[in-house]
Amino acid sequence: MRRSLSWSLVPALLLVACTRPEVEAFRLRPAPIAVRVALAERLEDRDGLASEYAAILRSRLAYRAEVVSEGVKPPPGAAELLVELREVSPRSGSANPATVGLAVGATVGILSAASGNRGMGVVDGLFWGLFAGSHAALHRDRVMGRLGYLPQAISAQVRLVQPGHSEPLWVDAIDPMEVVEAMDPLPRSLRDDDGRIREEEAKAFARVVVQKASAFFRWTRGTEQRFYGSADSPREAGSRQREGVPPTPPPQMTPPPPPAVLPPPPVPPSDPKAH
């Protein structure tokens, strides 16, 4: 019994021993986190997409850690969550089963012929092309049946960096399948709404990123959001910071006017009959 218990502690001891000191220090005393999203240059509406993804990611991450509000200057020593969206494929692109089958079949056929199997290269390409195409069709039907819409394929890399450390505190890759599995179905009336689908894609992406970061740093979900720099919403704070408009002071109560001073009542005239 003691031997089995000692062997069960080996993975935990190895994990503690391999943890970098700066990562363990951040787990014990996490600094405020600024979120920055970058997109590939070939993507359309880069600024709008980056702003939407960053806002939703801040909102969800604020339940686990303290997040720097949009437009607020991070404090010294603050960490930065860098999100690089590498690919946002259209719904009619890579999800097409015929395109997938043709690409896989051609690749396998060329590799098979190049390896010396010229007689069976066409057969190998045809077999694997049909297999990949049917698998893509089944996956597409399953996603469509569960969600009611076809999402985009989103892949990214996330890094958490902090000043003073040459290496990132945390690095991970976001796979398109992980984002699709984190999406929620939409009502029938919203399944053709591109804006609502795009919002759900951003929410699912934020769920995956926050879940992975929480598992790595052992964060627990709080009941309230924590923002650094402003008590207002992140978008209002960011717009004020960019425009240079000072925050609106709270309304002050006007004191009531003093009571009016009434003149004394007139003295009634004396009655001459009384004399």
PDB file of C-alpha atoms in Angstrom:
ATOM      1  CA  MET A   1       0.000   0.000   0.000  1.00  0.00           C
ATOM      2  CA  ARG A   2       2.784   2.403   0.885  1.00  0.00           C
ATOM      3  CA  ARG A   3       4.693   1.541  -2.278  1.00  0.00           C
ATOM      4  CA  SER A   4       1.661   2.174  -4.492  1.00  0.00           C
ATOM      5  CA  LEU A   5       1.035   5.484  -2.720  1.00  0.00           C
ATOM      6  CA  SER A   6       4.627   6.595  -3.247  1.00  0.00           C
ATOM      7  CA  TRP A   7       4.462   5.730  -6.951  1.00  0.00           C
ATOM      8  CA  SER A   8       1.222   7.710  -7.306  1.00  0.00           C
ATOM      9  CA  LEU A   9       2.982  10.827  -5.973  1.00  0.00           C
ATOM     10  CA  VAL A  10       5.712  10.710  -8.612  1.00  0.00           C
ATOM     11  CA  PRO A  11       3.761  12.591 -11.356  1.00  0.00           C
ATOM     12  CA  ALA A  12       2.787  15.341  -8.909  1.00  0.00           C
ATOM     13  CA  LEU A  13       6.366  15.737  -7.699  1.00  0.00           C
ATOM     14  CA  LEU A  14       7.661  15.871 -11.277  1.00  0.00           C
ATOM     15  CA  LEU A  15       5.077  18.509 -12.161  1.00  0.00           C
ATOM     16  CA  VAL A  16       6.086  20.679  -9.210  1.00  0.00           C
ATOM     17  CA  ALA A  17       9.787  20.226  -9.943  1.00  0.00           C
ATOM     18  CA  CYS A  18       9.373  21.156 -13.632  1.00  0.00           C
ATOM     19  CA  THR A  19       7.303  24.273 -12.929  1.00  0.00           C
ATOM     20  CA  ARG A  20       9.263  27.441 -13.532  1.00  0.00           C
ATOM     21  CA  PRO A  21       9.616  29.785 -10.540  1.00  0.00           C
ATOM     22  CA  GLU A  22       8.074  32.761 -12.347  1.00  0.00           C
ATOM     23  CA  VAL A  23       5.054  30.679 -13.363  1.00  0.00           C
ATOM     24  CA  GLU A  24       4.530  29.492  -9.795  1.00  0.00           C
ATOM     25  CA  ALA A  25       4.884  33.070  -8.547  1.00  0.00           C
ATOM     26  CA  PHE A  26       2.217  34.219 -10.995  1.00  0.00           C
ATOM     27  CA  ARG A  27      -0.097  31.432  -9.842  1.00  0.00           C
ATOM     28  CA  LEU A  28       0.241  32.537  -6.233  1.00  0.00           C
ATOM     29  CA  ARG A  29       0.012  36.279  -6.913  1.00  0.00           C
ATOM     30  CA  PRO A  30      -1.442  36.918 -10.375  1.00  0.00           C
ATOM     31  CA  ALA A  31      -0.974  40.407 -11.807  1.00  0.00           C
ATOM     32  CA  PRO A  32      -3.633  42.264 -13.816  1.00  0.00           C
ATOM     33  CA  ILE A  33      -3.891  40.963 -17.373  1.00  0.00           C
ATOM     34  CA  ALA A  34      -4.195  43.079 -20.514  1.00  0.00           C
ATOM     35  CA  VAL A  35      -5.766  41.386 -23.553  1.00  0.00           C
ATOM     36  CA  ARG A  36      -4.564  42.046 -27.099  1.00  0.00           C
ATOM     37  CA  VAL A  37      -5.897  40.282 -30.212  1.00  0.00           C
ATOM     38  CA  ALA A  38      -4.027  40.323 -33.532  1.00  0.00           C
ATOM     39  CA  LEU A  39      -5.284  38.951 -36.857  1.00  0.00           C
ATOM     40  CA  ALA A  40      -3.643  37.926 -40.080  1.00  0.00           C
ATOM     41  CA  GLU A  41      -3.402  40.671 -42.682  1.00  0.00           C
ATOM     42  CA  ARG A  42      -5.379  38.735 -45.287  1.00  0.00           C
ATOM     43  CA  LEU A  43      -8.518  38.635 -43.138  1.00  0.00           C
ATOM     44  CA  GLU A  44     -11.308  41.090 -43.850  1.00  0.00           C
ATOM     45  CA  ASP A  45     -12.599  43.535 -41.207  1.00  0.00           C
ATOM     46  CA  ARG A  46      -9.527  42.932 -39.075  1.00  0.00           C
ATOM     47  CA  ASP A  47     -10.123  45.840 -36.695  1.00  0.00           C
ATOM     48  CA  GLY A  48     -13.764  45.039 -36.018  1.00  0.00           C
ATOM     49  CA  LEU A  49     -13.114  41.338 -35.557  1.00  0.00           C
ATOM     50  CA  ALA A  50     -10.178  41.934 -33.217  1.00  0.00           C
ATOM     51  CA  SER A  51     -12.174  44.414 -31.113  1.00  0.00           C
ATOM     52  CA  GLU A  52     -15.122  42.015 -30.800  1.00  0.00           C
ATOM     53  CA  TYR A  53     -12.973  39.015 -29.854  1.00  0.00           C
ATOM     54  CA  ALA A  54     -10.977  41.067 -27.327  1.00  0.00           C
ATOM     55  CA  ALA A  55     -14.084  42.518 -25.642  1.00  0.00           C
ATOM     56  CA  ILE A  56     -15.731  39.105 -25.216  1.00  0.00           C
ATOM     57  CA  LEU A  57     -12.472  37.565 -23.990  1.00  0.00           C
ATOM     58  CA  ARG A  58     -12.023  40.320 -21.389  1.00  0.00           C
ATOM     59  CA  SER A  59     -15.574  39.884 -20.173  1.00  0.00           C
ATOM     60  CA  ARG A  60     -15.188  36.134 -19.667  1.00  0.00           C
ATOM     61  CA  LEU A  61     -11.647  36.251 -18.276  1.00  0.00           C
ATOM     62  CA  ALA A  62     -12.665  38.853 -15.676  1.00  0.00           C
ATOM     63  CA  TYR A  63     -14.517  36.133 -13.745  1.00  0.00           C
ATOM     64  CA  ARG A  64     -11.209  34.271 -13.238  1.00  0.00           C
ATOM     65  CA  ALA A  65      -8.570  37.033 -12.977  1.00  0.00           C
ATOM     66  CA  GLU A  66      -8.220  40.798 -12.802  1.00  0.00           C
ATOM     67  CA  VAL A  67      -8.382  42.222 -16.328  1.00  0.00           C
ATOM     68  CA  VAL A  68      -7.184  45.626 -17.504  1.00  0.00           C
ATOM     69  CA  SER A  69     -10.113  47.544 -18.965  1.00  0.00           C
ATOM     70  CA  GLU A  70     -10.062  48.541 -22.615  1.00  0.00           C
ATOM     71  CA  GLY A  71      -8.145  51.768 -23.170  1.00  0.00           C
ATOM     72  CA  VAL A  72      -6.673  51.832 -19.648  1.00  0.00           C
ATOM     73  CA  LYS A  73      -2.898  51.922 -19.245  1.00  0.00           C
ATOM     74  CA  PRO A  74      -1.723  48.655 -17.600  1.00  0.00           C
ATOM     75  CA  PRO A  75       0.068  49.017 -14.254  1.00  0.00           C
ATOM     76  CA  PRO A  76       3.794  48.199 -13.920  1.00  0.00           C
ATOM     77  CA  GLY A  77       4.369  44.447 -13.919  1.00  0.00           C
ATOM     78  CA  ALA A  78       1.039  43.648 -15.560  1.00  0.00           C
ATOM     79  CA  ALA A  79       0.839  40.553 -17.764  1.00  0.00           C
ATOM     80  CA  GLU A  80      -0.410  40.566 -21.353  1.00  0.00           C
ATOM     81  CA  LEU A  81      -2.482  37.879 -23.027  1.00  0.00           C
ATOM     82  CA  LEU A  82      -1.519  37.896 -26.703  1.00  0.00           C
ATOM     83  CA  VAL A  83      -3.994  36.189 -29.023  1.00  0.00           C
ATOM     84  CA  GLU A  84      -2.936  35.614 -32.633  1.00  0.00           C
ATOM     85  CA  LEU A  85      -5.807  34.541 -34.856  1.00  0.00           C
ATOM     86  CA  ARG A  86      -4.005  32.664 -37.594  1.00  0.00           C
ATOM     87  CA  GLU A  87      -6.934  31.369 -39.607  1.00  0.00           C
ATOM     88  CA  VAL A  88     -10.634  32.176 -39.883  1.00  0.00           C
ATOM     89  CA  SER A  89     -11.806  30.008 -42.783  1.00  0.00           C
ATOM     90  CA  PRO A  90     -15.125  30.750 -44.533  1.00  0.00           C
ATOM     91  CA  ARG A  91     -18.009  28.391 -43.898  1.00  0.00           C
ATOM     92  CA  SER A  92     -18.098  27.348 -47.565  1.00  0.00           C
ATOM     93  CA  GLY A  93     -14.347  26.678 -47.788  1.00  0.00           C
ATOM     94  CA  SER A  94     -12.582  23.965 -45.833  1.00  0.00           C
ATOM     95  CA  ALA A  95     -15.842  22.458 -44.609  1.00  0.00           C
ATOM     96  CA  ASN A  96     -16.756  21.325 -48.147  1.00  0.00           C
ATOM     97  CA  PRO A  97     -16.447  17.490 -48.201  1.00  0.00           C
ATOM     98  CA  ALA A  98     -15.687  17.378 -51.933  1.00  0.00           C
ATOM     99  CA  THR A  99     -12.781  19.789 -51.525  1.00  0.00           C
ATOM    100  CA  VAL A 100     -11.397  17.813 -48.597  1.00  0.00           C
ATOM    101  CA  GLY A 101     -11.652  14.501 -50.440  1.00  0.00           C
ATOM    102  CA  LEU A 102     -10.036  15.869 -53.582  1.00  0.00           C
ATOM    103  CA  ALA A 103      -7.131  17.415 -51.679  1.00  0.00           C
ATOM    104  CA  VAL A 104      -6.456  14.290 -49.603  1.00  0.00           C
ATOM    105  CA  GLY A 105      -6.814  11.943 -52.565  1.00  0.00           C
ATOM    106  CA  ALA A 106      -4.451  13.962 -54.756  1.00  0.00           C
ATOM    107  CA  THR A 107      -1.852  14.221 -51.979  1.00  0.00           C
ATOM    108  CA  VAL A 108      -1.939  10.511 -51.144  1.00  0.00           C
ATOM    109  CA  GLY A 109      -1.807   9.544 -54.825  1.00  0.00           C
ATOM    110  CA  ILE A 110       1.246  11.729 -55.487  1.00  0.00           C
ATOM    111  CA  LEU A 111       3.074  10.457 -52.394  1.00  0.00           C
ATOM    112  CA  SER A 112       2.245   6.856 -53.214  1.00  0.00           C
ATOM    113  CA  ALA A 113       3.518   7.216 -56.786  1.00  0.00           C
ATOM    114  CA  ALA A 114       6.650   9.027 -55.610  1.00  0.00           C
ATOM    115  CA  SER A 115       7.457   6.197 -53.186  1.00  0.00           C
ATOM    116  CA  GLY A 116       7.597   3.699 -56.067  1.00  0.00           C
ATOM    117  CA  ASN A 117       4.053   2.311 -55.895  1.00  0.00           C
ATOM    118  CA  ARG A 118       3.014   3.673 -59.296  1.00  0.00           C
ATOM    119  CA  GLY A 119       0.550   0.916 -60.063  1.00  0.00           C
ATOM    120  CA  MET A 120      -1.477   1.419 -56.877  1.00  0.00           C
ATOM    121  CA  GLY A 121      -0.986   5.169 -56.500  1.00  0.00           C
ATOM    122  CA  VAL A 122      -4.300   5.990 -58.154  1.00  0.00           C
ATOM    123  CA  VAL A 123      -6.104   3.371 -56.077  1.00  0.00           C
ATOM    124  CA  ASP A 124      -4.594   4.652 -52.851  1.00  0.00           C
ATOM    125  CA  GLY A 125      -5.501   8.222 -53.703  1.00  0.00           C
ATOM    126  CA  LEU A 126      -9.068   7.268 -54.604  1.00  0.00           C
ATOM    127  CA  PHE A 127      -9.538   5.237 -51.414  1.00  0.00           C
ATOM    128  CA  TRP A 128      -8.194   7.863 -49.021  1.00  0.00           C
ATOM    129  CA  GLY A 129      -9.956  10.656 -50.918  1.00  0.00           C
ATOM    130  CA  LEU A 130     -13.309   8.927 -50.547  1.00  0.00           C
ATOM    131  CA  PHE A 131     -12.586   8.166 -46.895  1.00  0.00           C
ATOM    132  CA  ALA A 132     -11.638  11.764 -46.076  1.00  0.00           C
ATOM    133  CA  GLY A 133     -14.566  13.175 -48.041  1.00  0.00           C
ATOM    134  CA  SER A 134     -17.120  10.924 -46.337  1.00  0.00           C
ATOM    135  CA  HIS A 135     -15.614  11.709 -42.930  1.00  0.00           C
ATOM    136  CA  ALA A 136     -15.844  15.455 -43.634  1.00  0.00           C
ATOM    137  CA  ALA A 137     -19.451  15.042 -44.785  1.00  0.00           C
ATOM    138  CA  LEU A 138     -20.383  13.174 -41.607  1.00  0.00           C
ATOM    139  CA  HIS A 139     -18.700  15.812 -39.470  1.00  0.00           C
ATOM    140  CA  ARG A 140     -20.474  18.598 -41.346  1.00  0.00           C
ATOM    141  CA  ASP A 141     -23.858  16.924 -40.906  1.00  0.00           C
ATOM    142  CA  ARG A 142     -23.207  16.352 -37.200  1.00  0.00           C
ATOM    143  CA  VAL A 143     -22.232  20.002 -36.620  1.00  0.00           C
ATOM    144  CA  MET A 144     -25.204  21.256 -38.638  1.00  0.00           C
ATOM    145  CA  GLY A 145     -27.573  18.984 -36.737  1.00  0.00           C
ATOM    146  CA  ARG A 146     -26.283  20.086 -33.327  1.00  0.00           C
ATOM    147  CA  LEU A 147     -25.853  23.823 -33.911  1.00  0.00           C
ATOM    148  CA  GLY A 148     -28.253  24.541 -36.761  1.00  0.00           C
ATOM    149  CA  TYR A 149     -25.580  26.529 -38.634  1.00  0.00           C
ATOM    150  CA  LEU A 150     -22.095  26.011 -40.076  1.00  0.00           C
ATOM    151  CA  PRO A 151     -19.430  27.921 -38.106  1.00  0.00           C
ATOM    152  CA  GLN A 152     -16.076  29.105 -39.375  1.00  0.00           C
ATOM    153  CA  ALA A 153     -12.852  27.216 -38.678  1.00  0.00           C
ATOM    154  CA  ILE A 154     -10.888  29.314 -36.154  1.00  0.00           C
ATOM    155  CA  SER A 155      -7.290  28.518 -35.209  1.00  0.00           C
ATOM    156  CA  ALA A 156      -5.046  30.653 -33.016  1.00  0.00           C
ATOM    157  CA  GLN A 157      -2.097  30.733 -30.664  1.00  0.00           C
ATOM    158  CA  VAL A 158      -2.272  32.345 -27.224  1.00  0.00           C
ATOM    159  CA  ARG A 159       0.624  33.500 -25.061  1.00  0.00           C
ATOM    160  CA  LEU A 160       0.734  35.057 -21.614  1.00  0.00           C
ATOM    161  CA  VAL A 161       3.820  37.250 -21.239  1.00  0.00           C
ATOM    162  CA  GLN A 162       5.039  39.430 -18.381  1.00  0.00           C
ATOM    163  CA  PRO A 163       7.792  42.077 -18.282  1.00  0.00           C
ATOM    164  CA  GLY A 164      11.059  40.807 -16.863  1.00  0.00           C
ATOM    165  CA  HIS A 165      10.714  37.278 -18.234  1.00  0.00           C
ATOM    166  CA  SER A 166      12.219  36.289 -21.567  1.00  0.00           C
ATOM    167  CA  GLU A 167       9.958  33.257 -21.927  1.00  0.00           C
ATOM    168  CA  PRO A 168       6.136  33.381 -21.935  1.00  0.00           C
ATOM    169  CA  LEU A 169       4.439  32.198 -18.772  1.00  0.00           C
ATOM    170  CA  TRP A 170       1.983  30.147 -20.812  1.00  0.00           C
ATOM    171  CA  VAL A 171       1.682  29.151 -24.480  1.00  0.00           C
ATOM    172  CA  ASP A 172      -1.067  27.090 -26.103  1.00  0.00           C
ATOM    173  CA  ALA A 173      -2.675  26.497 -29.483  1.00  0.00           C
ATOM    174  CA  ILE A 174      -6.402  26.704 -30.185  1.00  0.00           C
ATOM    175  CA  ASP A 175      -7.681  24.051 -32.596  1.00  0.00           C
ATOM    176  CA  PRO A 176     -10.771  24.699 -34.766  1.00  0.00           C
ATOM    177  CA  MET A 177     -12.483  21.557 -33.468  1.00  0.00           C
ATOM    178  CA  GLU A 178     -12.163  22.803 -29.886  1.00  0.00           C
ATOM    179  CA  VAL A 179     -13.944  26.032 -30.786  1.00  0.00           C
ATOM    180  CA  VAL A 180     -16.721  24.228 -32.669  1.00  0.00           C
ATOM    181  CA  GLU A 181     -17.341  21.874 -29.753  1.00  0.00           C
ATOM    182  CA  ALA A 182     -17.655  24.872 -27.392  1.00  0.00           C
ATOM    183  CA  MET A 183     -20.353  26.587 -29.487  1.00  0.00           C
ATOM    184  CA  ASP A 184     -24.007  26.658 -28.505  1.00  0.00           C
ATOM    185  CA  PRO A 185     -26.946  26.128 -30.884  1.00  0.00           C
ATOM    186  CA  LEU A 186     -28.982  29.119 -32.005  1.00  0.00           C
ATOM    187  CA  PRO A 187     -32.753  29.471 -32.303  1.00  0.00           C
ATOM    188  CA  ARG A 188     -34.197  28.804 -35.727  1.00  0.00           C
ATOM    189  CA  SER A 189     -34.879  32.516 -36.255  1.00  0.00           C
ATOM    190  CA  LEU A 190     -31.173  33.412 -35.801  1.00  0.00           C
ATOM    191  CA  ARG A 191     -29.494  30.623 -37.780  1.00  0.00           C
ATOM    192  CA  ASP A 192     -29.134  32.834 -40.862  1.00  0.00           C
ATOM    193  CA  ASP A 193     -27.959  35.893 -38.940  1.00  0.00           C
ATOM    194  CA  ASP A 194     -24.249  36.279 -39.778  1.00  0.00           C
ATOM    195  CA  GLY A 195     -23.698  38.795 -36.975  1.00  0.00           C
ATOM    196  CA  ARG A 196     -25.198  36.503 -34.344  1.00  0.00           C
ATOM    197  CA  ILE A 197     -23.183  33.523 -35.636  1.00  0.00           C
ATOM    198  CA  ARG A 198     -20.012  35.599 -35.511  1.00  0.00           C
ATOM    199  CA  GLU A 199     -20.787  36.583 -31.912  1.00  0.00           C
ATOM    200  CA  GLU A 200     -21.281  32.936 -30.936  1.00  0.00           C
ATOM    201  CA  GLU A 201     -17.971  32.036 -32.585  1.00  0.00           C
ATOM    202  CA  ALA A 202     -16.210  34.706 -30.498  1.00  0.00           C
ATOM    203  CA  LYS A 203     -17.925  33.487 -27.313  1.00  0.00           C
ATOM    204  CA  ALA A 204     -16.896  29.883 -27.984  1.00  0.00           C
ATOM    205  CA  PHE A 205     -13.326  30.971 -28.676  1.00  0.00           C
ATOM    206  CA  ALA A 206     -13.244  32.866 -25.370  1.00  0.00           C
ATOM    207  CA  ARG A 207     -14.596  29.803 -23.545  1.00  0.00           C
ATOM    208  CA  VAL A 208     -11.778  27.620 -24.867  1.00  0.00           C
ATOM    209  CA  VAL A 209      -9.036  30.164 -24.058  1.00  0.00           C
ATOM    210  CA  VAL A 210     -10.282  30.848 -20.527  1.00  0.00           C
ATOM    211  CA  GLN A 211     -10.795  27.144 -19.829  1.00  0.00           C
ATOM    212  CA  LYS A 212      -7.237  26.297 -20.872  1.00  0.00           C
ATOM    213  CA  ALA A 213      -5.734  29.211 -18.944  1.00  0.00           C
ATOM    214  CA  SER A 214      -7.776  28.350 -15.848  1.00  0.00           C
ATOM    215  CA  ALA A 215      -6.634  24.728 -15.953  1.00  0.00           C
ATOM    216  CA  PHE A 216      -2.977  25.773 -16.266  1.00  0.00           C
ATOM    217  CA  PHE A 217      -2.978  28.471 -13.579  1.00  0.00           C
ATOM    218  CA  ARG A 218      -5.620  26.762 -11.383  1.00  0.00           C
ATOM    219  CA  TRP A 219      -8.010  29.690 -11.468  1.00  0.00           C
ATOM    220  CA  THR A 220     -11.509  29.345 -10.059  1.00  0.00           C
ATOM    221  CA  ARG A 221     -14.569  31.180 -11.293  1.00  0.00           C
ATOM    222  CA  GLY A 222     -15.726  34.087  -9.171  1.00  0.00           C
ATOM    223  CA  THR A 223     -19.189  35.519  -8.799  1.00  0.00           C
ATOM    224  CA  GLU A 224     -18.278  39.014 -10.035  1.00  0.00           C
ATOM    225  CA  GLN A 225     -16.050  40.430 -12.751  1.00  0.00           C
ATOM    226  CA  ARG A 226     -12.833  42.183 -11.770  1.00  0.00           C
ATOM    227  CA  PHE A 227     -11.566  45.036 -13.944  1.00  0.00           C
ATOM    228  CA  TYR A 228      -8.532  47.197 -13.332  1.00  0.00           C
ATOM    229  CA  GLY A 229      -8.603  50.936 -13.993  1.00  0.00           C
ATOM    230  CA  SER A 230     -12.279  51.866 -14.244  1.00  0.00           C
ATOM    231  CA  ALA A 231     -15.540  51.069 -12.575  1.00  0.00           C
ATOM    232  CA  ASP A 232     -17.387  51.656 -15.851  1.00  0.00           C
ATOM    233  CA  SER A 233     -17.779  49.125 -18.595  1.00  0.00           C
ATOM    234  CA  PRO A 234     -14.603  48.419 -20.629  1.00  0.00           C
ATOM    235  CA  ARG A 235     -15.961  49.964 -23.835  1.00  0.00           C
ATOM    236  CA  GLU A 236     -16.974  53.218 -22.113  1.00  0.00           C
ATOM    237  CA  ALA A 237     -13.611  53.468 -20.377  1.00  0.00           C
ATOM    238  CA  GLY A 238     -11.780  52.830 -23.651  1.00  0.00           C
ATOM    239  CA  SER A 239     -13.745  55.437 -25.576  1.00  0.00           C
ATOM    240  CA  ARG A 240     -13.146  58.056 -22.904  1.00  0.00           C
ATOM    241  CA  GLN A 241      -9.445  57.284 -22.814  1.00  0.00           C
ATOM    242  CA  ARG A 242      -9.108  57.583 -26.601  1.00  0.00           C
ATOM    243  CA  GLU A 243     -11.115  60.805 -26.863  1.00  0.00           C
ATOM    244  CA  GLY A 244      -9.503  62.447 -23.826  1.00  0.00           C
ATOM    245  CA  VAL A 245     -12.865  63.085 -22.184  1.00  0.00           C
ATOM    246  CA  PRO A 246     -12.670  63.202 -18.383  1.00  0.00           C
ATOM    247  CA  PRO A 247     -15.017  60.851 -16.545  1.00  0.00           C
ATOM    248  CA  THR A 248     -18.419  62.239 -15.714  1.00  0.00           C
ATOM    249  CA  PRO A 249     -18.622  63.256 -12.031  1.00  0.00           C
ATOM    250  CA  PRO A 250     -21.437  61.764 -10.009  1.00  0.00           C
ATOM    251  CA  PRO A 251     -24.559  63.921  -9.738  1.00  0.00           C
ATOM    252  CA  GLN A 252     -24.745  66.097  -6.639  1.00  0.00           C
ATOM    253  CA  MET A 253     -27.904  66.707  -4.661  1.00  0.00           C
ATOM    254  CA  THR A 254     -29.044  70.355  -4.629  1.00  0.00           C
ATOM    255  CA  PRO A 255     -29.743  71.448  -1.048  1.00  0.00           C
ATOM    256  CA  PRO A 256     -33.309  72.587  -0.421  1.00  0.00           C
ATOM    257  CA  PRO A 257     -33.881  76.348  -0.173  1.00  0.00           C
ATOM    258  CA  PRO A 258     -34.132  77.840   3.333  1.00  0.00           C
ATOM    259  CA  PRO A 259     -37.626  78.385   4.712  1.00  0.00           C
ATOM    260  CA  ALA A 260     -39.153  81.724   3.866  1.00  0.00           C
ATOM    261  CA  VAL A 261     -39.243  84.346   6.663  1.00  0.00           C
ATOM    262  CA  LEU A 262     -42.841  85.440   7.149  1.00  0.00           C
ATOM    263  CA  PRO A 263     -43.642  88.948   8.478  1.00  0.00           C
ATOM    264  CA  PRO A 264     -45.327  89.153  11.883  1.00  0.00           C
ATOM    265  CA  PRO A 265     -49.126  89.330  11.824  1.00  0.00           C
ATOM    266  CA  PRO A 266     -50.602  92.872  12.027  1.00  0.00           C
ATOM    267  CA  VAL A 267     -51.719  94.182  15.429  1.00  0.00           C
ATOM    268  CA  PRO A 268     -55.513  94.425  15.590  1.00  0.00           C
ATOM    269  CA  PRO A 269     -56.812  98.017  16.197  1.00  0.00           C
ATOM    270  CA  SER A 270     -57.929  98.838  19.698  1.00  0.00           C
ATOM    271  CA  ASP A 271     -61.706  99.123  20.382  1.00  0.00           C
ATOM    272  CA  PRO A 272     -62.644 102.703  21.499  1.00  0.00           C
ATOM    273  CA  LYS A 273     -65.730 101.401  23.399  1.00  0.00           C
ATOM    274  CA  ALA A 274     -63.404  99.548  25.728  1.00  0.00           C
ATOM    275  CA  HIS A 275     -62.232 102.905  27.162  1.00  0.00           C
TER     276      HIS A 275
END
